[in-house]
């Protein structure tokens, strides 16, 4: 149902950007393939993985975060004989910073409460207004959405596929 909804949005000219998911490795640290979450498996959306920038401005040390889901996708259609024909798309389409980004923390946040090292303490800031470090492809997807918004601001006539092309070829 999610893939059908994003496909309808795409067909209506709406750019859809979504997180790839955080299933890139198992509990033992071994890579997991074919773990892109829905609706990121849909070919019409821009699926975003997370990069770890190691808090430097130098791009040469950037890597895809180990937890970031990656493909190929395992979406399929049934052919006339009832066999599954897998699409095997290479996903994510793009990666963006998504490791240890500073974000707002909700009041009484249990994750922050149980992991005080995630708190970002700013002098003079009230406790309920604190920030926290968060990581994941859901943190990386808004970075890409912001870049796409800037492209569309410069040229509102770009189609979703044109935005994808510009972002992938210039990444």
Short mmCIF file of C-alpha atoms in Angstrom, two decimals:
data_model
loop_
_atom_site.label_atom_id
_atom_site.label_comp_id
_atom_site.label_asym_id
_atom_site.label_seq_id
_atom_site.Cartn_x
_atom_site.Cartn_y
_atom_site.Cartn_z
CA UNK A 1 0.00 0.00 0.00
CA UNK A 2 2.83 2.47 0.74
CA UNK A 3 4.47 1.83 -2.61
CA UNK A 4 1.18 2.29 -4.42
CA UNK A 5 0.61 5.59 -2.60
CA UNK A 6 4.07 6.98 -3.39
CA UNK A 7 3.72 5.88 -7.01
CA UNK A 8 0.44 7.81 -7.27
CA UNK A 9 2.12 10.86 -5.71
CA UNK A 10 5.04 10.58 -8.14
CA UNK A 11 2.67 10.21 -11.09
CA UNK A 12 0.92 13.39 -9.91
CA UNK A 13 4.27 15.24 -10.07
CA UNK A 14 5.11 15.11 -6.36
CA UNK A 15 8.71 14.37 -5.43
CA UNK A 16 8.85 11.62 -2.80
CA UNK A 17 11.98 11.20 -0.67
CA UNK A 18 12.16 8.50 1.99
CA UNK A 19 14.58 6.83 4.36
CA UNK A 20 16.19 3.55 3.35
CA UNK A 21 15.94 2.05 6.85
CA UNK A 22 18.49 1.13 9.48
CA UNK A 23 18.84 -2.59 8.86
CA UNK A 24 22.29 -2.64 7.27
CA UNK A 25 23.80 -5.06 9.75
CA UNK A 26 22.70 -7.77 12.14
CA UNK A 27 23.36 -7.94 15.89
CA UNK A 28 26.76 -9.53 15.20
CA UNK A 29 27.77 -6.71 12.84
CA UNK A 30 27.45 -8.75 9.63
CA UNK A 31 26.10 -6.87 6.59
CA UNK A 32 22.49 -7.49 5.64
CA UNK A 33 21.54 -7.08 2.00
CA UNK A 34 18.05 -6.62 0.52
CA UNK A 35 16.92 -4.67 3.59
CA UNK A 36 15.50 -1.47 2.08
CA UNK A 37 12.29 -0.56 3.89
CA UNK A 38 9.00 0.20 2.17
CA UNK A 39 8.23 2.54 0.44
CA UNK A 40 11.95 2.99 -0.36
CA UNK A 41 11.84 -0.12 -2.53
CA UNK A 42 9.66 1.69 -5.06
CA UNK A 43 11.60 2.83 -8.14
CA UNK A 44 9.79 6.17 -8.26
CA UNK A 45 11.02 7.47 -4.90
CA UNK A 46 14.42 8.85 -3.96
CA UNK A 47 15.60 6.46 -1.26
CA UNK A 48 18.17 7.94 1.12
CA UNK A 49 20.87 6.12 3.04
CA UNK A 50 22.94 7.57 5.88
CA UNK A 51 26.57 8.63 5.63
CA UNK A 52 28.95 9.00 8.54
CA UNK A 53 30.99 12.18 8.06
CA UNK A 54 33.04 11.61 11.24
CA UNK A 55 32.34 15.28 12.09
CA UNK A 56 34.88 16.56 9.59
CA UNK A 57 34.51 18.85 6.60
CA UNK A 58 36.79 16.61 4.54
CA UNK A 59 34.74 14.31 2.31
CA UNK A 60 37.56 11.81 1.88
CA UNK A 61 36.79 10.17 5.24
CA UNK A 62 33.02 9.92 4.69
CA UNK A 63 31.53 6.42 4.58
CA UNK A 64 28.10 4.88 4.34
CA UNK A 65 26.98 4.27 7.93
CA UNK A 66 27.14 0.60 8.84
CA UNK A 67 23.48 0.54 9.93
CA UNK A 68 22.21 2.10 6.69
CA UNK A 69 20.01 -0.34 4.74
CA UNK A 70 21.04 -1.20 1.20
CA UNK A 71 19.70 -3.27 -1.64
CA UNK A 72 19.13 -4.79 -4.00
CA UNK A 73 15.40 -4.48 -3.51
CA UNK A 74 13.24 -7.56 -3.38
CA UNK A 75 10.01 -6.14 -4.76
CA UNK A 76 8.42 -8.43 -7.30
CA UNK A 77 5.54 -9.07 -9.66
CA UNK A 78 4.01 -12.41 -10.46
CA UNK A 79 4.33 -13.38 -14.10
CA UNK A 80 1.67 -15.29 -16.06
CA UNK A 81 3.05 -18.59 -14.76
CA UNK A 82 2.90 -17.51 -11.12
CA UNK A 83 6.67 -17.02 -10.78
CA UNK A 84 8.04 -14.09 -8.82
CA UNK A 85 10.05 -11.69 -10.96
CA UNK A 86 12.20 -9.64 -8.57
CA UNK A 87 13.10 -6.09 -9.50
CA UNK A 88 16.58 -6.11 -7.83
CA UNK A 89 16.94 -2.33 -7.89
CA UNK A 90 20.14 -0.82 -6.54
CA UNK A 91 19.11 1.27 -3.52
CA UNK A 92 19.59 3.64 -1.80
CA UNK A 93 19.61 6.19 -4.59
CA UNK A 94 21.75 8.65 -2.64
CA UNK A 95 23.35 9.00 0.79
CA UNK A 96 23.53 12.08 2.99
CA UNK A 97 24.89 12.91 6.43
CA UNK A 98 22.82 11.00 8.95
CA UNK A 99 25.16 10.08 11.79
CA UNK A 100 25.14 12.03 15.07
CA UNK A 101 23.15 14.99 13.75
CA UNK A 102 21.89 17.51 16.28
CA UNK A 103 18.12 17.61 16.59
CA UNK A 104 15.49 18.80 19.02
CA UNK A 105 14.73 16.55 21.94
CA UNK A 106 11.18 16.22 23.15
CA UNK A 107 10.52 16.85 26.82
CA UNK A 108 10.93 13.67 28.90
CA UNK A 109 12.52 11.87 25.94
CA UNK A 110 13.15 8.28 27.09
CA UNK A 111 15.99 7.64 24.64
CA UNK A 112 17.83 10.71 25.86
CA UNK A 113 17.01 9.89 29.49
CA UNK A 114 18.40 6.35 29.11
CA UNK A 115 21.43 7.55 27.10
CA UNK A 116 22.63 10.87 28.56
CA UNK A 117 25.61 10.90 26.17
CA UNK A 118 23.12 11.77 23.40
CA UNK A 119 22.25 15.09 25.07
CA UNK A 120 23.65 18.25 23.54
CA UNK A 121 23.92 20.73 26.37
CA UNK A 122 23.99 24.39 25.42
CA UNK A 123 24.87 26.77 28.27
CA UNK A 124 21.87 28.83 29.35
CA UNK A 125 19.39 26.54 27.62
CA UNK A 126 16.47 25.28 29.70
CA UNK A 127 16.40 21.51 30.32
CA UNK A 128 13.13 21.05 28.40
CA UNK A 129 14.61 22.85 25.36
CA UNK A 130 17.71 20.71 25.03
CA UNK A 131 18.94 19.15 21.84
CA UNK A 132 20.20 15.61 21.27
CA UNK A 133 22.31 13.64 18.81
CA UNK A 134 20.35 11.34 16.56
CA UNK A 135 21.45 8.96 13.83
CA UNK A 136 19.68 7.11 11.06
CA UNK A 137 18.43 7.25 7.53
CA UNK A 138 15.43 9.20 8.84
CA UNK A 139 17.90 11.93 9.78
CA UNK A 140 19.56 11.81 6.34
CA UNK A 141 16.33 11.96 4.30
CA UNK A 142 15.48 15.55 5.36
CA UNK A 143 18.97 16.65 4.28
CA UNK A 144 18.17 15.39 0.78
CA UNK A 145 14.66 16.87 0.93
CA UNK A 146 16.19 20.26 1.73
CA UNK A 147 18.59 20.00 -1.20
CA UNK A 148 15.69 19.02 -3.47
CA UNK A 149 13.68 21.99 -2.23
CA UNK A 150 16.56 24.30 -3.17
CA UNK A 151 16.65 22.79 -6.68
CA UNK A 152 12.90 23.27 -7.06
CA UNK A 153 13.17 26.84 -5.78
CA UNK A 154 15.64 27.63 -8.56
CA UNK A 155 13.61 25.76 -11.19
CA UNK A 156 10.02 24.90 -10.20
CA UNK A 157 9.48 23.17 -13.56
CA UNK A 158 11.73 20.24 -12.65
CA UNK A 159 9.95 16.90 -12.59
CA UNK A 160 10.61 14.38 -9.81
CA UNK A 161 12.78 12.35 -12.21
CA UNK A 162 14.79 15.43 -13.18
CA UNK A 163 15.44 16.23 -9.51
CA UNK A 164 16.61 12.65 -8.96
CA UNK A 165 18.93 12.85 -11.96
CA UNK A 166 20.44 16.17 -10.91
CA UNK A 167 21.01 15.00 -7.36
CA UNK A 168 22.53 11.65 -8.31
CA UNK A 169 24.78 13.01 -11.03
CA UNK A 170 26.07 15.82 -8.82
CA UNK A 171 26.42 13.87 -5.57
#
